[in-house]
C-alpha positions as semicolon CSV with decimal commas, in nm:
position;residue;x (nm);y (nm);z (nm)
1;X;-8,480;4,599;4,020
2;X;-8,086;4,548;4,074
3;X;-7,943;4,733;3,819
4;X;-7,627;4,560;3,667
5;X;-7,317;4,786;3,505
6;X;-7,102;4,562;3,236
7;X;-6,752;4,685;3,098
8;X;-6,854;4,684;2,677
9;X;-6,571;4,606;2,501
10;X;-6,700;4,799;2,177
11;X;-6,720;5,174;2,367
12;X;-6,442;5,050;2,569
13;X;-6,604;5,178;2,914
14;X;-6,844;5,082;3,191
15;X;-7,240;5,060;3,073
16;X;-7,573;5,007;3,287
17;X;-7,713;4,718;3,130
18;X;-8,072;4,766;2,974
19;X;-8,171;4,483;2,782
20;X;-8,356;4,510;2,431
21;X;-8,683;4,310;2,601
22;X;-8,645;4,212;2,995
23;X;-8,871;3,939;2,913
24;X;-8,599;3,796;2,707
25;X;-8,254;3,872;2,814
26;X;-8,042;3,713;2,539
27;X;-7,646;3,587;2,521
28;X;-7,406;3,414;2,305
29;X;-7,096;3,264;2,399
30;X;-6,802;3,151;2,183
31;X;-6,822;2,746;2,239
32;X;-6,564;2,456;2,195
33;X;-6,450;2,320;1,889
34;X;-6,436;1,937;1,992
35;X;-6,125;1,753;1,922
36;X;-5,981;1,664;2,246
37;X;-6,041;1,780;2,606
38;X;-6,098;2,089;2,752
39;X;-5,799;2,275;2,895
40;X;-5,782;2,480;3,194
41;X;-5,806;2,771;2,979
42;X;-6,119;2,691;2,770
43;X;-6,274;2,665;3,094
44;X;-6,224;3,044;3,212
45;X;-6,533;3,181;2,988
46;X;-6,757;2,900;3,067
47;X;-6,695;3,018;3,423
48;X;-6,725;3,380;3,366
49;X;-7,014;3,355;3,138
50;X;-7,184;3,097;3,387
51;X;-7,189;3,336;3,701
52;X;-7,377;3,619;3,450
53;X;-7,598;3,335;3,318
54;X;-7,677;3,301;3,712
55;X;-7,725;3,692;3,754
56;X;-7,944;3,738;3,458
57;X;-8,156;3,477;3,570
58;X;-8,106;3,570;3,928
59;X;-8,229;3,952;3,822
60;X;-8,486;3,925;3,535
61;X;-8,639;3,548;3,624
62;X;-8,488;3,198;3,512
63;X;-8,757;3,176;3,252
64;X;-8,663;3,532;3,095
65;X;-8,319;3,438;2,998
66;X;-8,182;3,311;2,702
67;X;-7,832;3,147;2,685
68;X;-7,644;3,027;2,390
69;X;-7,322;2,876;2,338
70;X;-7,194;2,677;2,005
71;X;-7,005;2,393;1,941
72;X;-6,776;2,423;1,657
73;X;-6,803;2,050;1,506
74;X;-6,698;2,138;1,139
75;X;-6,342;2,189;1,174
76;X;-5,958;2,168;1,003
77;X;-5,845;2,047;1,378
78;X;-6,121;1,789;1,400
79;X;-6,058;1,647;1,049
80;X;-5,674;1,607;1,102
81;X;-5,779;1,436;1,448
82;X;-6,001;1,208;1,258
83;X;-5,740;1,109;0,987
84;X;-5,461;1,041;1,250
85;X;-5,678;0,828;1,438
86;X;-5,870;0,669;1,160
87;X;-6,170;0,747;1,363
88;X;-6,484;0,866;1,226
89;X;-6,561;1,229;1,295
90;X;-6,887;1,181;1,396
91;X;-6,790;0,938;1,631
92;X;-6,483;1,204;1,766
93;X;-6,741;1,526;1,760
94;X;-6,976;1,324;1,975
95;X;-6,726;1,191;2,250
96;X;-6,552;1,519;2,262
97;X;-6,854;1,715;2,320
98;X;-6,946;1,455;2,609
99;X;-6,631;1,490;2,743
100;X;-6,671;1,858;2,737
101;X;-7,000;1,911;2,876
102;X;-6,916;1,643;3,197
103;X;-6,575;1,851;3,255
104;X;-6,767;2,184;3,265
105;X;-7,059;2,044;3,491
106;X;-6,766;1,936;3,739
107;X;-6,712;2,351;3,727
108;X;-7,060;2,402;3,853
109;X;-7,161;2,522;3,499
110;X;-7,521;2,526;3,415
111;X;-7,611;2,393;3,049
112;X;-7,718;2,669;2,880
113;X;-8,057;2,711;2,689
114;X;-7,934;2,640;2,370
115;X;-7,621;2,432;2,198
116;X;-7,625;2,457;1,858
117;X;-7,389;2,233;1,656
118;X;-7,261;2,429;1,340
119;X;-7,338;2,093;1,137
120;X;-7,708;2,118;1,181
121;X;-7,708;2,494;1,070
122;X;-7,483;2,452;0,691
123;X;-7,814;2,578;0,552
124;X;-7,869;2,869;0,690
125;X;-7,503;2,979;0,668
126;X;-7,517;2,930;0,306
127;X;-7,836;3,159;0,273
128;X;-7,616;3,425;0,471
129;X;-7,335;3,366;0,234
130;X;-7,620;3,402;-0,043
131;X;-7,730;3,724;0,072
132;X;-7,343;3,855;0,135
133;X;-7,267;3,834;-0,223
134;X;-7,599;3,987;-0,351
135;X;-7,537;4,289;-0,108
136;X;-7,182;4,324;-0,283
137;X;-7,001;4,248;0,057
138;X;-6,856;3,893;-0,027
139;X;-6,732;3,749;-0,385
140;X;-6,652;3,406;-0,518
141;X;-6,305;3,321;-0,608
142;X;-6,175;2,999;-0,761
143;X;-6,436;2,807;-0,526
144;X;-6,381;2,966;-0,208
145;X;-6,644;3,273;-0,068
146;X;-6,490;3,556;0,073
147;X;-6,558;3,865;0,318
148;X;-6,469;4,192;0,145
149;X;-6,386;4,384;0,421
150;X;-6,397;4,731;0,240
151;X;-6,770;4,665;0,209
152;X;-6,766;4,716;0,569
153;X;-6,652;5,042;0,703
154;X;-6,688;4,995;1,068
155;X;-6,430;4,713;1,011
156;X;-6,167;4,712;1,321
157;X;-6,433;4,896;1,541
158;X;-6,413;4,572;1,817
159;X;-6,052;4,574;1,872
160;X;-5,942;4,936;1,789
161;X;-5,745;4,857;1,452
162;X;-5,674;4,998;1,104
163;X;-5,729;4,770;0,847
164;X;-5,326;4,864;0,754
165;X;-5,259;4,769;1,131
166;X;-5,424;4,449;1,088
167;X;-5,283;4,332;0,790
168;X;-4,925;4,457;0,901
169;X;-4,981;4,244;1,265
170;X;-5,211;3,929;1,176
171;X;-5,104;3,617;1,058
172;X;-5,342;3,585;0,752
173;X;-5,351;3,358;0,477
174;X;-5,230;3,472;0,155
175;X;-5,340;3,331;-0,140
176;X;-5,370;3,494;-0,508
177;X;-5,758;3,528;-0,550
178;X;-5,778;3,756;-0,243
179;X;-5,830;4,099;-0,340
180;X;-5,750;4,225;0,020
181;X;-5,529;4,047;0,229
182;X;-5,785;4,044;0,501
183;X;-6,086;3,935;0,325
184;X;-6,190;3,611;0,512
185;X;-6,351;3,281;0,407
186;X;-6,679;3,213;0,414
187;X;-6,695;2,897;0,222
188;X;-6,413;2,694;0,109
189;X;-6,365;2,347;-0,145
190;X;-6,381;2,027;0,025
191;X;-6,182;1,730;-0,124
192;X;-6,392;1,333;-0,108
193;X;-6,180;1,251;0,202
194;X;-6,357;1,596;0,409
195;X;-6,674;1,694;0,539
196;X;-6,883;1,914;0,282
197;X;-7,235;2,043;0,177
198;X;-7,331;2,059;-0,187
199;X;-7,376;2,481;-0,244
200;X;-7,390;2,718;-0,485
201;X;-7,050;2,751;-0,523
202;X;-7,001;2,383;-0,532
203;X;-6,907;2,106;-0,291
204;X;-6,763;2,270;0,041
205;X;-6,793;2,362;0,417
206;X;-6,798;2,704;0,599
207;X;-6,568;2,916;0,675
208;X;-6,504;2,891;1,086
209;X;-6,667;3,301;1,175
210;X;-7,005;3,245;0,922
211;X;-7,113;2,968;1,201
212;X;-7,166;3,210;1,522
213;X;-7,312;3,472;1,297
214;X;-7,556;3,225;1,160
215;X;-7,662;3,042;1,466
216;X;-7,700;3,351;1,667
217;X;-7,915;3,502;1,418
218;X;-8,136;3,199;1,412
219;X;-8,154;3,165;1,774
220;X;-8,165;3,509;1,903
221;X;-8,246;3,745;1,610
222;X;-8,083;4,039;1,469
223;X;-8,019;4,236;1,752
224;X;-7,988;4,059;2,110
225;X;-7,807;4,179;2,439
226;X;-7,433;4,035;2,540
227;X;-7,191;3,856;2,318
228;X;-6,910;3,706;2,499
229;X;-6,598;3,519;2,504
230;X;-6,209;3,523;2,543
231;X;-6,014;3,823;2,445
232;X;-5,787;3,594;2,197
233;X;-6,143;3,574;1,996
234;X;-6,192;3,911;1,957
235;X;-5,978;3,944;1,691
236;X;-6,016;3,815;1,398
237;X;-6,355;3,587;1,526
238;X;-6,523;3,815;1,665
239;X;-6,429;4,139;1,448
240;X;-6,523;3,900;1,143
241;X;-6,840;3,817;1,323
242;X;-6,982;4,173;1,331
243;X;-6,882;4,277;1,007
244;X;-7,055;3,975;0,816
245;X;-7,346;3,996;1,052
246;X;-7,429;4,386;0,983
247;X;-7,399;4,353;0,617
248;X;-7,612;4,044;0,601
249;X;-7,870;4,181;0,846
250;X;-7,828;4,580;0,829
251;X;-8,184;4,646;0,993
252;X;-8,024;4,455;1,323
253;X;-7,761;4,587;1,572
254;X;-7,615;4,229;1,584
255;X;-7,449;4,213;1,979
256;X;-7,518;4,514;2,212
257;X;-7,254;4,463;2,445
258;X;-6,909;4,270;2,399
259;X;-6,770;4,130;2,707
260;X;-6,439;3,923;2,743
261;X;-6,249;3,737;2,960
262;X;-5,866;3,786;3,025
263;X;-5,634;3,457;2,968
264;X;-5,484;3,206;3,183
265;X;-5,143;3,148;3,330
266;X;-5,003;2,863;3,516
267;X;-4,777;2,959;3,815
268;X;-4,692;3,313;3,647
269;X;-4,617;3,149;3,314
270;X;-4,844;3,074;2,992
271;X;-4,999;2,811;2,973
272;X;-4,860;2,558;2,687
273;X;-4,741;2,225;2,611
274;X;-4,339;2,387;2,526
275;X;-4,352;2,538;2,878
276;X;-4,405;2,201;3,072
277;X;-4,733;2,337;3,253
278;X;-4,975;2,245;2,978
279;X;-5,312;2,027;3,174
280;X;-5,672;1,973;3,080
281;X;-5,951;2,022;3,317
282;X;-5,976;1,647;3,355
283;X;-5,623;1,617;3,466
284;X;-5,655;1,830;3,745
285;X;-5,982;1,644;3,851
286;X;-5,827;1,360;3,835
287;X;-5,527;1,441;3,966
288;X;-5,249;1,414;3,663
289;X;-5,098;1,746;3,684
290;X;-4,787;1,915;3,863
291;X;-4,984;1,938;4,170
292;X;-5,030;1,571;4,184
293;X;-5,395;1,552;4,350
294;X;-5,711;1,533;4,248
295;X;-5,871;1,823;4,237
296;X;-6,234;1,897;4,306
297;X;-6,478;2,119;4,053
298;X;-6,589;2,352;4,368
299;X;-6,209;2,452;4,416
300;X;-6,080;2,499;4,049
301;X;-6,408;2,726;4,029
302;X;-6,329;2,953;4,331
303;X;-6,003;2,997;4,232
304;X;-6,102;3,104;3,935
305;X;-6,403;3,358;4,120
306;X;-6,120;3,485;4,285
307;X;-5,996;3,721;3,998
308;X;-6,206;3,960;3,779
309;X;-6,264;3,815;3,506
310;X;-6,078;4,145;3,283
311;X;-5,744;4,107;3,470
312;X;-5,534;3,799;3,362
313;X;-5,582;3,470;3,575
314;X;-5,271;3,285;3,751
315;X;-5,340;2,912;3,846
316;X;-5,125;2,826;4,122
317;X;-5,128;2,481;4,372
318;X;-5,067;2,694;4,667
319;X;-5,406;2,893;4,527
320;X;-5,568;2,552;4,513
321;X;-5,484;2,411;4,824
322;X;-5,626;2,746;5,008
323;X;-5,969;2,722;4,819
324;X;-5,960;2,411;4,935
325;X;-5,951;2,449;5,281
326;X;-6,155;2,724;5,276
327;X;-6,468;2,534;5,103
328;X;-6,401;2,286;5,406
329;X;-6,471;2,538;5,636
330;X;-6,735;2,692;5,432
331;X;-6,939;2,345;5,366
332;X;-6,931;2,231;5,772
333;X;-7,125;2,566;5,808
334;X;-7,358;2,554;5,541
335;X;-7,408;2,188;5,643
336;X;-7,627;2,373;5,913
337;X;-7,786;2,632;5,698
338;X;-8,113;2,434;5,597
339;X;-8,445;2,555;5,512
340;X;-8,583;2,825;5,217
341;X;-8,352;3,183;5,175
342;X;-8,186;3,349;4,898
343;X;-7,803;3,456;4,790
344;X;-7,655;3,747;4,995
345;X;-7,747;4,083;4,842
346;X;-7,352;4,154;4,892
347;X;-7,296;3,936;4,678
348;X;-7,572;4,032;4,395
349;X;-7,414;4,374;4,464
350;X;-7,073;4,268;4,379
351;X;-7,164;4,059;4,095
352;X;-7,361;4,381;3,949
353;X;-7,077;4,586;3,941
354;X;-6,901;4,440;3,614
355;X;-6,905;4,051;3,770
356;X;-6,724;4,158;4,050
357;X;-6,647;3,801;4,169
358;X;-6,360;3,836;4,408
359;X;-6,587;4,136;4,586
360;X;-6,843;3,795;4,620
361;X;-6,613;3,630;4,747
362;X;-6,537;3,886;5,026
363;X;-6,858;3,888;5,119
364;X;-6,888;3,508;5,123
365;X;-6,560;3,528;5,397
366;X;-6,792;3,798;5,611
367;X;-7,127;3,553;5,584
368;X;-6,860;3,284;5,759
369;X;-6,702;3,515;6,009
370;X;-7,094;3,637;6,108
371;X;-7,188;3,229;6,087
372;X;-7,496;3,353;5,905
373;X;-7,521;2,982;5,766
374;X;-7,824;2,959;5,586
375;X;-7,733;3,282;5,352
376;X;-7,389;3,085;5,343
377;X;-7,557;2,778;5,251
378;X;-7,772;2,976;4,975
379;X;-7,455;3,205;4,861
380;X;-7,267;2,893;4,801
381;X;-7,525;2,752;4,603
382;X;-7,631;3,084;4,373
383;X;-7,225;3,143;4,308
384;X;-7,253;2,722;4,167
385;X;-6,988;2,661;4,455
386;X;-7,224;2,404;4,610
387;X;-7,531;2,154;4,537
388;X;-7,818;2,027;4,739
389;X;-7,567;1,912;4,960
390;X;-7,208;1,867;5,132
391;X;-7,005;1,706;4,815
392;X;-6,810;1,366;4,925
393;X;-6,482;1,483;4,891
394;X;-6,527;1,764;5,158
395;X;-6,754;1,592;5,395
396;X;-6,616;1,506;5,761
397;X;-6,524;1,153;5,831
398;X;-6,809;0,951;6,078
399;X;-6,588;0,920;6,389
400;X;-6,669;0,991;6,762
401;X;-6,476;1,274;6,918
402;X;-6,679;1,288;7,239
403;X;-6,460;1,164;7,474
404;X;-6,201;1,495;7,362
405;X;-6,476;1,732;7,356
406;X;-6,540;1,655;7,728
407;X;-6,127;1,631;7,772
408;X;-6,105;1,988;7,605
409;X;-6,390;2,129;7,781
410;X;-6,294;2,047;8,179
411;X;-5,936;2,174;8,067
412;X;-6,037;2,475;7,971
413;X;-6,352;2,512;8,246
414;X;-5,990;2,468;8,501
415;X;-5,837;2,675;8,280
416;X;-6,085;2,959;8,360
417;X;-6,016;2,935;8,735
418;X;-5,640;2,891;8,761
419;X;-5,588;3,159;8,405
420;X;-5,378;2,891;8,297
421;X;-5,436;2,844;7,925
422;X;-5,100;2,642;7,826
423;X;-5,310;2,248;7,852
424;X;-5,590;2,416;7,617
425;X;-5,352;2,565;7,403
426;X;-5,147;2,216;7,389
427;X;-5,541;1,998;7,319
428;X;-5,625;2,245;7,079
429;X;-5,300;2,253;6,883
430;X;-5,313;1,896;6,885
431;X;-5,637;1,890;6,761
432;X;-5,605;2,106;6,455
433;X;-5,258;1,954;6,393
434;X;-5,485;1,609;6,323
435;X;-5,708;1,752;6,111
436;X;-5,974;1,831;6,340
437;X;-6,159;2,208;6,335
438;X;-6,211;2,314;6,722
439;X;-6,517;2,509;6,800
440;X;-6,519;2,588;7,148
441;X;-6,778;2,832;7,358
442;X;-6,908;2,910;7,663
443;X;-7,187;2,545;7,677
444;X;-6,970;2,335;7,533
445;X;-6,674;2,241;7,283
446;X;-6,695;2,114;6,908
447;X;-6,457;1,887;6,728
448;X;-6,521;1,858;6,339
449;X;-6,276;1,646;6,151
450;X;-6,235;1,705;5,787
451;X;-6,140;1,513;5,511
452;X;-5,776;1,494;5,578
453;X;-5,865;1,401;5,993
454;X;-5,541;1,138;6,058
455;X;-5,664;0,992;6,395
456;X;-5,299;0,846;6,446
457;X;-5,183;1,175;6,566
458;X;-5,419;1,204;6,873
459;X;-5,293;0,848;6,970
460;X;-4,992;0,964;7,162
461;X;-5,163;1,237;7,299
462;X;-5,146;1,237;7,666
């Protein structure tokens, strides 16, 4: 069996991966909270967490692999949304999250096994509240629950902090019935105008970290393999997360490995709305950014394959335009490719070695150079790069090119006799200066147009 090697954010070094039962691999990723559309950013861990889903399921069978990943619909952002708009929240929750999950199929992303919505688990987050405070690790204050971190003394473990450190660095709410600064809330008042769930502690809704540890402990148990999700989550969300979760559930090891993704920039700069470079997925598939074209799913994911997923991710049009052209090339070959195969074991290799996706990607430029288009064609598809089929926006135009081909072939069959190249090199200039890909060989010569073929210029050709 491949064996796979993942960098574990909690030891902070390279691990083989041995999961607790290889008959059910299990994951959970940090979801949306839905209030408006995904932005580029959101959409680097569903990416990243996506091409593991694939290898997992790739490795240990599709039916051995479980994948969850919340949505955060119980939420301070969602409820100002809602009273700006005068919209219900239901009614925002539910369009956001369609929004969401269309945008990040576009990506190639599969659905994963499970999406939990934290509003249909409040009861089961108040039982791990309950069982907090009767373990002496969380206390009620003036209607609010809270996390007593010194009941945890593994606290800071994730991201490598004092508890002094983290209280000098965080922003964190201060407010009188705290008896440590960093104690967290678990369950907080709700006024007639929010969302809220009668409790022991009176009318309320949950604090934003109880909701992963919950839901993964419903879903996946105790103990279960990877936890993942953007370094900004691992502190305080994540850090949060395991403390609550191993004081609620001590016989459990909670998350076995920690993985996380590196942020975004945009042409060397962060991303945000002050800086001028601030898009959402949908505006760069439908063309309203910078860049001012619409750009297709297949690209924005392999320019996003094309850097580890530790090392911090610059989006770039110039980066764009290049995976562009070179899924063009890529597609007219696997166009060829039919019949049964499998992914390149390159690329499995690659993607073993800590989701080494721009090593796939190397060896998905060596399958094209060795026009070895079925594994192409079956790379393409494994790395979510490519469906059943060419997509519409890379497919070649229907036009007839014949009457070149023949031109281009007796130039260059005179061409062979006199060693006179200068009337190929002219066609052939010509040719890829229209648009047109030239495939020539010793039995014949191939014209493919792509999607930007501009007959016009081949008009004046003499």
């Amino acid at each position: 069996m491949t064996t796979i090697t993942l960098y574990n954010t909690r030891t902070r070094r390279k691990e083989t991966f041995t999961p607790l039962d290889p008959d059910n691999v299990r994951m959970y990723v940090c979801g949306p909270t839905v209030y408006d559309r995904a932005h580029l950013g959101n959409a680097r861990p569903v990416i990243v967490f996506d091409v593991l889903f694939r290898l997992l399921r790739h490795v240990y069978g599709a039916g051995h692999v479980t994948y969850v990943r919340n949505i955060t619909d119980v939420d301070d952002k969602i409820n100002k949304r809602a009273q700006d708009s005068g919209r219900p929240i239901s009614e925002i929750t539910e369009e956001t999250t369609r929004w969401y999950l269309e945008d990040m199929g576009a990506l190639g992303a599969l659905e994963p096994d499970h999406m939990p919505r934290a509003t249909d688990y409040i009861p089961q987050m108040i039982a791990m509240i309950e069982t907090l405070i009767e373990r002496g690790c969380a206390y009620e204050a003036e209607g609010h629950v809270l996390f007593d971190v010194e009941s945890y003394d593994a606290y800071g473990a994730l991201s490598g902090r004092s508890v002094d450190d983290m209280i000098a660095g965080a922003r964190v709410e201060v407010a009188p019935y705290k008896r440590n600064p960093m104690d967290f809330v678990l369950w907080k008042p709700s006024a007639d105008d929010l969302p809220g769930w009668d409790s022991p502690w009176g009318r309320g809704r949950p604090g934003w970290h109880i909701e992963c540890s919950a839901m993964s402990h419903e879903l996946l148990g105790g103990s279960f393999d990877i936890h993942g999700g953007g370094n900004d989550l691992m502190f305080p969300h994540h850090e949060n997360e395991i403390a609550q979760s191993c004081c609620a559930h001590p016989e459990g090891d909670f998350a076995r490995y920690w993985l996380h993704n590196e942020m975004l920039q945009v042409e060397g700069r962060k991303m945000a709305k002050s800086e001028g470079n601030f898009f959402t997925v949908r505006d760069l598939l439908e063309g309203n950014w910078d860049g001012g074209w619409p750009v297709p799913g297949e690209v924005i994911r392999f320019v996003f394959l094309q850097t580890h997923y530790r090392k911090p991710m610059d989006w770039t049009a110039k980066k764009a335009e290049e995976a562009e052209r070179i899924l063009r090339k890529w597609y007219a070959q696997a166009a060829r490719g039919l019949g049964t195969g499998k992914p390149c074991t390159g690329v499995i290799t690659a993607l073993s070695d800590d989701l080494n996706t721009a090593g796939a990607i190397a060896e998905c430029h060596q399958l094209s150079h060795a026009d070895d288009v079925a594994t192409l064609r079956h790379t393409l598809q494994f790395l979510g790069l490519m469906g059943d089929g060419v997509p519409e926006w890379a497919a070649a135009p229907d036009v007839d090119l014949s009457d070149w081909e023949h031109r281009l072939f007796e130039a260059r069959k005179a061409a062979m006799k006199t060693k006179d190249f200068s009337e190929v090199d002219r066609l052939k200039a010509a040719m890829i200066e229209a648009g047109v890909e030239v495939r020539m060989s010793k039995t014949g010569v191939e014209l493919v147009p792509g999607t930007g073929f501009d007959p016009a210029k081949l008009e004046g050709l003499e």
